[in-house]
Short mmCIF file of C-alpha atoms in Angstrom, two decimals:
data_model
loop_
_atom_site.label_atom_id
_atom_site.label_comp_id
_atom_site.label_asym_id
_atom_site.label_seq_id
_atom_site.Cartn_x
_atom_site.Cartn_y
_atom_site.Cartn_z
CA MET A 1 22.72 167.68 48.25
CA VAL A 2 24.00 166.37 44.96
CA MET A 3 27.04 164.19 45.44
CA THR A 4 30.06 165.22 43.45
CA LYS A 5 32.12 163.02 41.15
CA GLU A 6 35.09 161.13 42.60
CA ASP A 7 37.56 163.18 40.57
CA SER A 8 36.05 166.47 41.74
CA LEU A 9 37.93 168.74 44.13
CA ASP A 10 34.67 169.01 46.09
CA ARG A 11 34.60 165.97 48.34
CA TYR A 12 34.06 165.07 51.96
CA LEU A 13 37.25 165.40 54.01
CA ALA A 14 37.32 163.28 57.17
CA PRO A 15 38.18 165.02 60.45
CA GLY A 16 41.89 164.65 61.14
CA THR A 17 42.85 164.96 57.46
CA MET A 18 45.86 167.23 57.07
CA VAL A 19 45.40 169.85 54.38
CA ARG A 20 46.81 173.04 52.97
CA LEU A 21 45.18 175.87 51.09
CA ARG A 22 45.38 175.33 47.33
CA ASN A 23 46.46 178.92 46.74
CA PRO A 24 49.32 180.13 48.93
CA THR A 25 48.84 183.28 50.98
CA ASP A 26 51.71 185.72 50.29
CA GLY A 27 53.63 182.91 48.59
CA GLU A 28 53.44 180.54 51.59
CA TYR A 29 51.02 177.65 52.05
CA GLU A 30 48.80 177.58 55.13
CA HIS A 31 48.72 174.08 56.65
CA GLY A 32 46.04 172.74 58.93
CA VAL A 33 43.84 169.87 60.09
CA VAL A 34 40.18 169.36 59.18
CA VAL A 35 38.05 169.67 62.32
CA HIS A 36 34.62 169.17 60.72
CA CYS A 37 33.26 168.77 57.20
CA TRP A 38 29.64 168.81 56.01
CA GLY A 39 27.55 169.02 52.89
CA ASP A 40 26.18 172.56 52.68
CA ASP A 41 22.93 172.85 50.69
CA ASP A 42 23.31 176.65 50.40
CA ILE A 43 26.51 176.38 48.38
CA ASP A 44 25.81 172.87 46.99
CA ALA A 45 29.27 171.71 48.05
CA TYR A 46 31.25 170.41 51.02
CA ASP A 47 32.31 172.99 53.59
CA CYS A 48 34.94 172.54 56.32
CA PHE A 49 36.24 174.03 59.53
CA VAL A 50 40.02 173.78 59.52
CA ALA A 51 42.45 174.45 62.37
CA PHE A 52 45.35 176.25 60.68
CA PHE A 53 48.86 176.33 62.14
CA GLY A 54 50.70 178.39 59.51
CA ALA A 55 53.62 177.15 57.41
CA GLU A 56 53.51 173.63 58.89
CA VAL A 57 51.50 171.45 61.24
CA PRO A 58 53.56 170.81 64.39
CA SER A 59 54.28 167.19 65.31
CA ARG A 60 54.18 167.99 69.04
CA THR A 61 52.24 170.43 71.21
CA PRO A 62 51.91 173.64 69.16
CA SER A 63 53.65 176.73 70.50
CA ASP A 64 50.79 178.88 69.19
CA LYS A 65 47.07 178.22 69.31
CA PRO A 66 45.70 177.32 65.84
CA TYR A 67 43.10 179.55 64.23
CA VAL A 68 39.94 177.90 62.90
CA LEU A 69 38.61 179.09 59.55
CA ARG A 70 35.83 177.94 57.25
CA TYR A 71 36.74 176.88 53.70
CA ALA A 72 35.04 174.97 50.92
CA ALA A 73 36.61 171.53 50.54
CA SER A 74 37.55 172.43 46.96
CA SER A 75 39.87 175.14 48.38
CA LEU A 76 41.86 172.54 50.29
CA GLN A 77 44.51 170.07 49.14
CA VAL A 78 45.01 166.90 51.18
CA THR A 79 48.61 166.54 52.39
CA GLN A 80 48.11 163.51 54.62
CA PRO A 81 45.12 161.22 55.06
CA SER A 82 43.12 161.17 58.27
CA PRO A 83 44.17 158.86 61.12
CA HIS A 84 41.10 156.73 60.30
CA ALA A 85 42.45 156.09 56.81
CA LEU A 86 45.85 155.17 58.22
CA MET A 87 44.20 152.71 60.62
CA LEU A 88 42.28 151.11 57.77
CA ARG A 89 45.47 150.84 55.76
CA ASP A 90 47.31 149.15 58.63
CA THR A 91 44.43 146.68 59.14
CA VAL A 92 44.39 145.67 55.46
CA ILE A 93 48.17 145.24 55.41
CA GLU A 94 48.04 143.06 58.53
CA MET A 95 45.24 140.94 57.05
CA LYS A 96 47.16 140.59 53.77
CA GLU A 97 50.34 139.47 55.57
CA HIS A 98 48.35 136.90 57.55
CA LEU A 99 46.63 135.65 54.40
CA GLU A 100 49.96 135.12 52.65
CA GLY A 101 50.92 132.66 55.41
CA LEU A 102 47.83 130.47 54.88
CA SER A 103 47.77 127.46 52.58
CA GLY A 104 44.15 127.85 51.46
CA GLU A 105 43.52 124.19 52.11
CA THR A 106 41.28 124.48 55.19
CA ASP A 107 37.83 125.97 55.67
CA PHE A 108 39.40 128.56 57.99
CA ASP A 109 41.90 129.60 55.32
CA ARG A 110 39.18 129.94 52.68
CA GLY A 111 36.94 131.86 55.12
CA TYR A 112 39.77 134.23 55.99
CA ALA A 113 40.43 134.82 52.28
CA MET A 114 36.74 135.64 51.76
CA ALA A 115 36.79 138.05 54.71
CA TYR A 116 39.91 139.75 53.34
CA ASP A 117 38.25 140.10 49.92
CA PHE A 118 35.14 141.62 51.53
CA ALA A 119 37.23 144.01 53.66
CA THR A 120 39.22 145.15 50.62
CA LYS A 121 36.05 145.83 48.61
CA THR A 122 34.57 147.78 51.53
CA LEU A 123 37.72 149.86 51.90
CA LYS A 124 37.79 150.67 48.20
CA ARG A 125 34.31 152.20 48.58
CA GLN A 126 35.59 154.35 51.46
CA CYS A 127 38.67 155.62 49.65
CA ASP A 128 36.98 158.72 48.23
CA ALA A 129 35.95 159.92 51.69
CA PHE A 130 39.52 159.61 52.88
CA GLY A 131 41.08 161.13 49.77
CA LEU A 132 42.87 157.90 48.90
CA ARG A 133 43.39 156.28 45.53
CA GLU A 134 40.80 153.61 44.85
CA ASP A 135 43.40 151.23 43.37
CA LEU A 136 44.89 150.79 46.86
CA GLY A 137 48.11 152.53 45.84
CA TRP A 138 47.96 153.87 49.39
CA MET A 139 49.25 150.52 50.66
CA GLU A 140 52.68 151.65 49.45
CA PRO A 141 54.97 153.04 52.18
CA ASP A 142 55.41 156.34 50.31
CA VAL A 143 52.60 158.65 51.56
CA SER A 144 52.61 160.66 48.32
CA LYS A 145 51.36 157.56 46.48
CA TRP A 146 48.33 157.25 48.79
CA LEU A 147 46.61 160.43 47.79
CA LEU A 148 44.28 161.11 44.89
CA ASP A 149 45.82 163.32 42.23
CA ASP A 150 44.17 166.76 42.35
#
């Protein structure tokens, strides 16, 4: 499978990523959660199973069972990153806050700074998979700033 460019609408969407259909059905967006995503050689693109809930994804136990449909990743718009991305974000923020409290004068402080730098570089490489901006704009509290522009 040929990997797509970072700015392409065809990209891997991690399970747990909240999405909506790019084109509304009867004027209303269908919202759901990615269940599985894979590179499909037959269509030369990423394909996904999505559990759809209708006009919005419930925050508690759904009153109706979701329906699972198959869509190309390019047909989906990310509305909220996956829980994995949120965990990574929280880890980096915690490391950054800890680093700010260090003087940088001890071997431990310098080692921690190197580890933080390595972790940040690693996370930047993972941003595309999670649909997050590479410039770490997703460390902002406003969720709309986390997502890649489609």
